[in-house]
mmCIF file of C-alpha atoms in Angstrom:
data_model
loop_
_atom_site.group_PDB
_atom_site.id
_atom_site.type_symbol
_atom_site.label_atom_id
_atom_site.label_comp_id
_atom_site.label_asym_id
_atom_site.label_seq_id
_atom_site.Cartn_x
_atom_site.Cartn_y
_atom_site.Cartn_z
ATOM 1 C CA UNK W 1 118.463 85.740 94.415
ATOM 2 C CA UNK W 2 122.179 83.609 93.710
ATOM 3 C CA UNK W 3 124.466 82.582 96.126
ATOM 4 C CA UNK W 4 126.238 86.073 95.616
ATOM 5 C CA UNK W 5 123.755 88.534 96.500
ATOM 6 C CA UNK W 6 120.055 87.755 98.817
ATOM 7 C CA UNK W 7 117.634 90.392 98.784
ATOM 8 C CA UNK W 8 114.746 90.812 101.427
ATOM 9 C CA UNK W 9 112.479 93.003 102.041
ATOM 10 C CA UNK W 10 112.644 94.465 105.776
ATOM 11 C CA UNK W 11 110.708 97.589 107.825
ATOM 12 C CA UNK W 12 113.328 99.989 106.639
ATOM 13 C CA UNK W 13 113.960 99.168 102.748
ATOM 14 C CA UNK W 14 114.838 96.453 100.670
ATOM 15 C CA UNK W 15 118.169 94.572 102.630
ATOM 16 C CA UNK W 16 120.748 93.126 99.951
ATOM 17 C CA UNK W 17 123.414 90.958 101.569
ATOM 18 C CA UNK W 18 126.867 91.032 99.329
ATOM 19 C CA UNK W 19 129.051 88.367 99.787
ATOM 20 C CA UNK W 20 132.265 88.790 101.437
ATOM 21 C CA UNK W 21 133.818 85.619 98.627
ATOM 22 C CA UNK W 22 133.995 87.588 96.011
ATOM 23 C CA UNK W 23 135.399 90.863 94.297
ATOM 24 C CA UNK W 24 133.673 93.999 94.684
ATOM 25 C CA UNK W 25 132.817 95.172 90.995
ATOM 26 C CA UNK W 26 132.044 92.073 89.564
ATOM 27 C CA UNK W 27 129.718 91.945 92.686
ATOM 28 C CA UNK W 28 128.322 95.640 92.181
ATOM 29 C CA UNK W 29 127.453 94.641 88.805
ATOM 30 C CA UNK W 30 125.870 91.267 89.371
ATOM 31 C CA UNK W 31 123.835 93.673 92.005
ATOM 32 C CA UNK W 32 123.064 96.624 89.515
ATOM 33 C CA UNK W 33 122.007 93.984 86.416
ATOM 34 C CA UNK W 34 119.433 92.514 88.898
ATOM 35 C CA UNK W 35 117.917 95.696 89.721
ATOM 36 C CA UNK W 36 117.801 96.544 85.662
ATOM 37 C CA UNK W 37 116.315 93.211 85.124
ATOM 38 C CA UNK W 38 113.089 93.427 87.661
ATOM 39 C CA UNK W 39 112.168 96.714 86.052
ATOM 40 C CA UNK W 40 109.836 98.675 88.272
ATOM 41 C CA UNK W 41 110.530 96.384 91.624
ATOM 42 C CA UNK W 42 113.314 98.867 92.633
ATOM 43 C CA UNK W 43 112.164 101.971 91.617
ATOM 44 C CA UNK W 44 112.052 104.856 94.269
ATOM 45 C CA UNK W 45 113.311 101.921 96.920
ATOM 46 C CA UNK W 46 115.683 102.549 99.557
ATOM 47 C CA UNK W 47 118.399 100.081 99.403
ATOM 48 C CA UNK W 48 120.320 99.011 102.824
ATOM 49 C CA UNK W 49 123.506 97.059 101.601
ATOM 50 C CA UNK W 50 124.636 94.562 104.159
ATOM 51 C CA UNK W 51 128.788 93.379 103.179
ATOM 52 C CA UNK W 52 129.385 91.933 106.154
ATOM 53 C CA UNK W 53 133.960 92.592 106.939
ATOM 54 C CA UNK W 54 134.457 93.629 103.260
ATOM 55 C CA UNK W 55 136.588 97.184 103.390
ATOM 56 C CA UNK W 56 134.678 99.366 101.115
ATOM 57 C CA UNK W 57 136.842 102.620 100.480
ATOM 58 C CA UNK W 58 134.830 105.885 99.812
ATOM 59 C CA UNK W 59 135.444 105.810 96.142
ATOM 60 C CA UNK W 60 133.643 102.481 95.842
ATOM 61 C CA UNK W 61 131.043 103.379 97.959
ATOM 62 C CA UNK W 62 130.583 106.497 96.181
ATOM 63 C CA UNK W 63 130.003 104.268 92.707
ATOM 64 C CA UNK W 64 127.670 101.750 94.559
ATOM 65 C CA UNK W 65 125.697 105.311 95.412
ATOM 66 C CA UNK W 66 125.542 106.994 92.153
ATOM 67 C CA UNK W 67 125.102 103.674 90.452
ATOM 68 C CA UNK W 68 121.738 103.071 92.325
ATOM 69 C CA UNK W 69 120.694 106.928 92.251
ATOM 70 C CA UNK W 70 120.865 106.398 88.324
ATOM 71 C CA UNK W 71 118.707 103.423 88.847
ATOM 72 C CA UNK W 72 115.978 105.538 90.921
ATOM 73 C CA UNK W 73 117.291 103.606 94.102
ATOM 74 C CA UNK W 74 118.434 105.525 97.116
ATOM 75 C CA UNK W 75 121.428 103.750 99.203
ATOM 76 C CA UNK W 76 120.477 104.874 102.587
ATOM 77 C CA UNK W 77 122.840 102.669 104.425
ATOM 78 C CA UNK W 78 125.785 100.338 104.761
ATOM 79 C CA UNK W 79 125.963 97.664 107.146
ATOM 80 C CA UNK W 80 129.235 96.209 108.422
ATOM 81 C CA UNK W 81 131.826 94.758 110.633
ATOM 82 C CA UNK W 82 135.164 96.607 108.853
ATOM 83 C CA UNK W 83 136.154 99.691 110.477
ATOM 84 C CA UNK W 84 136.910 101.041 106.836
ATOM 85 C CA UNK W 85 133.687 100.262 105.501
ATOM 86 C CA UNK W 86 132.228 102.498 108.610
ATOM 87 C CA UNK W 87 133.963 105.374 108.423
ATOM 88 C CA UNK W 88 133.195 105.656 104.380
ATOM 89 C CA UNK W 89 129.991 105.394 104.963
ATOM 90 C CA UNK W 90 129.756 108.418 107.882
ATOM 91 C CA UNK W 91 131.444 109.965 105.309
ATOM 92 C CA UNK W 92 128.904 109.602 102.502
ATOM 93 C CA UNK W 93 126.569 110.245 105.709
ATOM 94 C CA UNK W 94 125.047 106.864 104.946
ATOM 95 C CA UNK W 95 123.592 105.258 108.404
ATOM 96 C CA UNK W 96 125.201 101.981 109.498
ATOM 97 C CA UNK W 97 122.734 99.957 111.509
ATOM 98 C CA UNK W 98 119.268 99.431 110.970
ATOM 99 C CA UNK W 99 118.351 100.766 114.162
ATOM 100 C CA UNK W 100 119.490 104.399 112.923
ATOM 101 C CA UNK W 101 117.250 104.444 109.635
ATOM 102 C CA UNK W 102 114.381 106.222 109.720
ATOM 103 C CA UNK W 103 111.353 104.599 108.791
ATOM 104 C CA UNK W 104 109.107 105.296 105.725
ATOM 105 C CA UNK W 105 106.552 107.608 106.385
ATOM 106 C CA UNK W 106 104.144 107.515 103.959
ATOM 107 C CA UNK W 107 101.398 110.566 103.601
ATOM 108 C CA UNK W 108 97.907 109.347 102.390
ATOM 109 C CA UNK W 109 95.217 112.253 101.851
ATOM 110 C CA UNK W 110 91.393 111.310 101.579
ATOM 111 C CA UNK W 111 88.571 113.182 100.825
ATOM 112 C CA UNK W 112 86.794 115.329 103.457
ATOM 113 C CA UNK W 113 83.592 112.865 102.827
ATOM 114 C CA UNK W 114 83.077 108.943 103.639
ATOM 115 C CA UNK W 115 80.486 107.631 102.018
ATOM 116 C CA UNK W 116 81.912 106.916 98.370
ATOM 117 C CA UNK W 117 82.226 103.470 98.477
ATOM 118 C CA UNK W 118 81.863 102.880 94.569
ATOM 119 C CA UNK W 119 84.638 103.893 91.818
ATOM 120 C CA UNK W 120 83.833 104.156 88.787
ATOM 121 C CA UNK W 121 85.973 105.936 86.265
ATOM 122 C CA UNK W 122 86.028 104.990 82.114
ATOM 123 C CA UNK W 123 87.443 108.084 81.139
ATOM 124 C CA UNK W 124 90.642 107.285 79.282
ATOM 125 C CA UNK W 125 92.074 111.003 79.222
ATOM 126 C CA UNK W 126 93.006 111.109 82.442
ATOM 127 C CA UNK W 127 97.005 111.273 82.759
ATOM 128 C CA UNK W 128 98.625 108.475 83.483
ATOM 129 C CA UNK W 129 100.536 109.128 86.786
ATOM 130 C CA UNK W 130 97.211 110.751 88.413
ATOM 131 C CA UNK W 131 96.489 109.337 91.938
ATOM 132 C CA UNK W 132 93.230 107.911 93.206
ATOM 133 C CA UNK W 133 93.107 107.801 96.392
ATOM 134 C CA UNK W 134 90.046 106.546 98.064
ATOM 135 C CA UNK W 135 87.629 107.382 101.201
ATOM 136 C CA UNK W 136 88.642 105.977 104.630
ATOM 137 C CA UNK W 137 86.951 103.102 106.091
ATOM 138 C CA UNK W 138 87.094 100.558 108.691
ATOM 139 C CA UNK W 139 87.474 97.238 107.489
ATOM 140 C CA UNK W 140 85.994 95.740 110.737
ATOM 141 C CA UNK W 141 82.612 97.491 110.721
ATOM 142 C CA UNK W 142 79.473 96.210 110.290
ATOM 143 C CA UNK W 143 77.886 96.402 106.575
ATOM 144 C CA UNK W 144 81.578 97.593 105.165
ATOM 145 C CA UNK W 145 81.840 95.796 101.510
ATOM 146 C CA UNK W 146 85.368 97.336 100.752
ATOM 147 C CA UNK W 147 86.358 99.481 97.658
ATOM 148 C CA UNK W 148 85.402 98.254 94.323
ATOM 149 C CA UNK W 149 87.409 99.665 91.464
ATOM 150 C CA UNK W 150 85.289 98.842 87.992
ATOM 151 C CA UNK W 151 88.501 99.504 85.211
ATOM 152 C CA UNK W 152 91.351 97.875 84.396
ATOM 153 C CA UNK W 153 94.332 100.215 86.123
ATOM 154 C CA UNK W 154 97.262 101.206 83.527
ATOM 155 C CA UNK W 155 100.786 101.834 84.168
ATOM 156 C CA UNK W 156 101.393 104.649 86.422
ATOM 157 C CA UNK W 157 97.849 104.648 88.558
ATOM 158 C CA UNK W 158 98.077 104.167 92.064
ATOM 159 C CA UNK W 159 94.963 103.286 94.029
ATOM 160 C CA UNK W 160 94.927 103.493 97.807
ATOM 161 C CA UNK W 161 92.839 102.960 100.760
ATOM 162 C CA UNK W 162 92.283 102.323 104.224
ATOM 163 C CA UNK W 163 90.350 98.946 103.923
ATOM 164 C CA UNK W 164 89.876 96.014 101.544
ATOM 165 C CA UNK W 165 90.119 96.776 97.639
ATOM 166 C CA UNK W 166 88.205 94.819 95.216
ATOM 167 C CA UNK W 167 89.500 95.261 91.193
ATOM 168 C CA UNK W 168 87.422 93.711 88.491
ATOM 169 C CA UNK W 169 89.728 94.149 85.503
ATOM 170 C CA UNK W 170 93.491 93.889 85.406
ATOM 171 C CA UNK W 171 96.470 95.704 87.327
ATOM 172 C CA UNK W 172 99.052 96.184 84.534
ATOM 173 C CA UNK W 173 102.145 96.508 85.012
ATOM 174 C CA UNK W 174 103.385 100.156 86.330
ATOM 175 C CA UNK W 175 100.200 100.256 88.311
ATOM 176 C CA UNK W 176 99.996 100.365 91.810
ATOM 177 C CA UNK W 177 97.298 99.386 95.018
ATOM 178 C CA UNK W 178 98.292 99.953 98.715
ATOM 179 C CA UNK W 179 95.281 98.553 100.784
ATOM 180 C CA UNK W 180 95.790 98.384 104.893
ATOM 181 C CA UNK W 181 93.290 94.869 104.019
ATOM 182 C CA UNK W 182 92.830 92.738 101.436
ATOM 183 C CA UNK W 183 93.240 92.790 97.866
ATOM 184 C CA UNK W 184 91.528 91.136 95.079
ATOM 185 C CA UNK W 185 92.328 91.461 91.294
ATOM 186 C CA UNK W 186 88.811 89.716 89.373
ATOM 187 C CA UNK W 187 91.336 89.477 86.445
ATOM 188 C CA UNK W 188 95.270 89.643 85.933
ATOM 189 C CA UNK W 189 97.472 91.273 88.690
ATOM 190 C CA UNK W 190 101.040 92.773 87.009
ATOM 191 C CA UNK W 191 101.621 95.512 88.742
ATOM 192 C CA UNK W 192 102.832 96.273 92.342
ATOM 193 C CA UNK W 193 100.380 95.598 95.421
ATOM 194 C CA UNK W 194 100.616 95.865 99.290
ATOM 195 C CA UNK W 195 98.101 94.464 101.161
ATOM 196 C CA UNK W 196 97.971 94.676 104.797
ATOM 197 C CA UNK W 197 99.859 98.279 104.976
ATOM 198 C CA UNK W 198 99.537 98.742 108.515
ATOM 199 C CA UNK W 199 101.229 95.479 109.711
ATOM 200 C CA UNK W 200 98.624 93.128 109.296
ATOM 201 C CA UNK W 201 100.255 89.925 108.708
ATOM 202 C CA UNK W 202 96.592 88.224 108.251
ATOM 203 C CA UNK W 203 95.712 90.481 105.414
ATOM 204 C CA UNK W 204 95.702 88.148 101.580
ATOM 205 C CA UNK W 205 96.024 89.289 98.069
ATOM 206 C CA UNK W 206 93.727 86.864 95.329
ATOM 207 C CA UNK W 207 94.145 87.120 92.066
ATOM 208 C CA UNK W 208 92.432 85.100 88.522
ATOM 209 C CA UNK W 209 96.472 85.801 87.337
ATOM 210 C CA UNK W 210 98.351 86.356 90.237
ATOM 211 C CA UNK W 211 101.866 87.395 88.753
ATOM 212 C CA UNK W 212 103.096 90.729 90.221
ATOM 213 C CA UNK W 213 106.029 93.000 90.031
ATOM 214 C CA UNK W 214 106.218 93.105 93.890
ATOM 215 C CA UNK W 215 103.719 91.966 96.099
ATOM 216 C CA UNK W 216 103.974 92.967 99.639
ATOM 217 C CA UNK W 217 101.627 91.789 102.697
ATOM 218 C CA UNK W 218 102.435 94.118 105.943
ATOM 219 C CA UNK W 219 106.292 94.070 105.915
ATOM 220 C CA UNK W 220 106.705 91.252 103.864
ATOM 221 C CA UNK W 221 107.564 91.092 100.562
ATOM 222 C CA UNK W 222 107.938 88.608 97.574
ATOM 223 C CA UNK W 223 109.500 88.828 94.452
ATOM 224 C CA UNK W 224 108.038 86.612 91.858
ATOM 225 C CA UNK W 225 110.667 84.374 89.743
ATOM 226 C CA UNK W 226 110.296 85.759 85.801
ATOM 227 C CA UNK W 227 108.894 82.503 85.173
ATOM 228 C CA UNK W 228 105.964 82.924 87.171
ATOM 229 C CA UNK W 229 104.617 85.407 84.501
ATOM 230 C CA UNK W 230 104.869 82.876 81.484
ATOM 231 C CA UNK W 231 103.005 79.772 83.147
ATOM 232 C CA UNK W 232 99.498 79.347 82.652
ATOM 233 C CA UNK W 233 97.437 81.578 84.498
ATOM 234 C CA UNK W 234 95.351 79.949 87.390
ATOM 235 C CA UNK W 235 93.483 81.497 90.365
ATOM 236 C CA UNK W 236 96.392 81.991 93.479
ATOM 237 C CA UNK W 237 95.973 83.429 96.869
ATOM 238 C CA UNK W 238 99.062 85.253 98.725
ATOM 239 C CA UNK W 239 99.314 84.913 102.276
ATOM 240 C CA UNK W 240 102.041 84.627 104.799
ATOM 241 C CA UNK W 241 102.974 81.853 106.552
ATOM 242 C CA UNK W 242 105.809 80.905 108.624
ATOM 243 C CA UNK W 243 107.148 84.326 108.307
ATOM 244 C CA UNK W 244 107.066 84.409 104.381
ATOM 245 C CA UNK W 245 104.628 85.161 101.568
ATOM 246 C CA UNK W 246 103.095 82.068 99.882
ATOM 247 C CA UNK W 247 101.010 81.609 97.111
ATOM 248 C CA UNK W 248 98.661 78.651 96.937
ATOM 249 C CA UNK W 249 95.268 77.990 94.762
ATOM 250 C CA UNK W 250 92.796 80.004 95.308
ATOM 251 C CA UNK W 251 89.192 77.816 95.401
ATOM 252 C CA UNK W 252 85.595 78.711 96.279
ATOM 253 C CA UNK W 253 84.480 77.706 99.807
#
């Protein structure tokens, strides 16, 4: 992000690494104006704060804490070398190495059935923050075409499923898709996508407008400059390579 703060996504959150070169508040709010500015990006993440020998009393730790809780981010640990530092965050019962964290378990139900393969929904009265999530399927068996999704998704759908999904219409921003394969947008992407859910490093996200709010491929993820959203819109494909997400033209083969 500056020279102040880095951010990176890792297994067990989203890592931010403080620098030790300058004073704490000023730093906290450089840190907590970021957050503000990328909107949804942050929302509901858990935050490990890396700050290297700085001695962070409980009091300022406490701050840092509330000040992300108000944000909708949870501070689940404090990594560093200063004894002080350490103890406040036992205190706060914040862990202080990555190996300690926990990591995210997240609980996708499907239906009892398979054989939906097809989603089509127009109705506009469903609420916003309703959840589709999507039959199972293996994206390595014969005949499998992947989930198609015929609608434009609005803020606050989530679509998720265990294979490739396929949107013709836009992703706006607020939306969500979590695919363990690939995932193309036939139209503009905004909102927040993870491709490859289960680790797979190989998996690609292809949009006509490829500008998301977060874009994640297995444990990587990339967090598109502001500028990216007011260029002219061309076809891109994510991928990673050389352990970081890339996004290059997209062309017909």
């Amino acid at each position: 992000m500056t020279d102040k703060i880095a951010i990176k996504g890792i297994r067990e959150g989203i890592l931010a690494t403080l620098t030790p070169h300058q004073a704490w508040l000023p730093l906290v709010d450089d840190l907590t104006q970021y957050i503000d500015q990328r909107g949804t990006f942050f929302r509901g993440a858990r935050l490990v704060v890396d700050v290297s020998e700085r001695a962070v009393d409980v009091e300022n730790l406490t701050a840092l804490k509330n000040a992300l809780a108000s944000r909708q981010v949870e501070l689940v640990a404090v990594l560093s070398q200063n004894e002080i530092t350490s103890s406040a965050a036992h205190e706060l019962q914040l862990f202080t190495r990555l190996s300690e964290i926990p990591l995210p378990v997240r609980e996708t139900r499907y239906p009892e059935h398979d054989d939906e393969m097809l989603v089509e929904d127009e109705d506009e009265d469903l609420e916003e923050d309703e959840e589709d999530v999507l039959p199972p399927m293996d994206s390595e068996e014969y005949g499998t075409v992947g989930v198609l999704v015929k609608r434009t998704l609005r803020s606050g759908r989530t679509i998720r499923s265990n294979g490739h999904v396929v949107v013709v219409g836009d992703v706006n921003n607020g939306a969500e898709i979590v695919a363990t394969g690939d995932i193309i947008v036939w139209g503009k992407l905004r909102g927040i996508v993870h491709a490859g859910a289960n680790g797979d490093e190989n998996a690609i996200v292809c949009a006509l407008d490829l500008a998301p709010t977060q874009l994640r491929i297995a444990s990587h993820i990339a967090v598109p400059p502001d500028e990216d959203r007011k260029r002219k819109p061309n076809p891109e494909m994510a991928q990673v390579k050389n352990g970081q997400i890339e996004a290059v033209p997209w062309l017909s083969s």
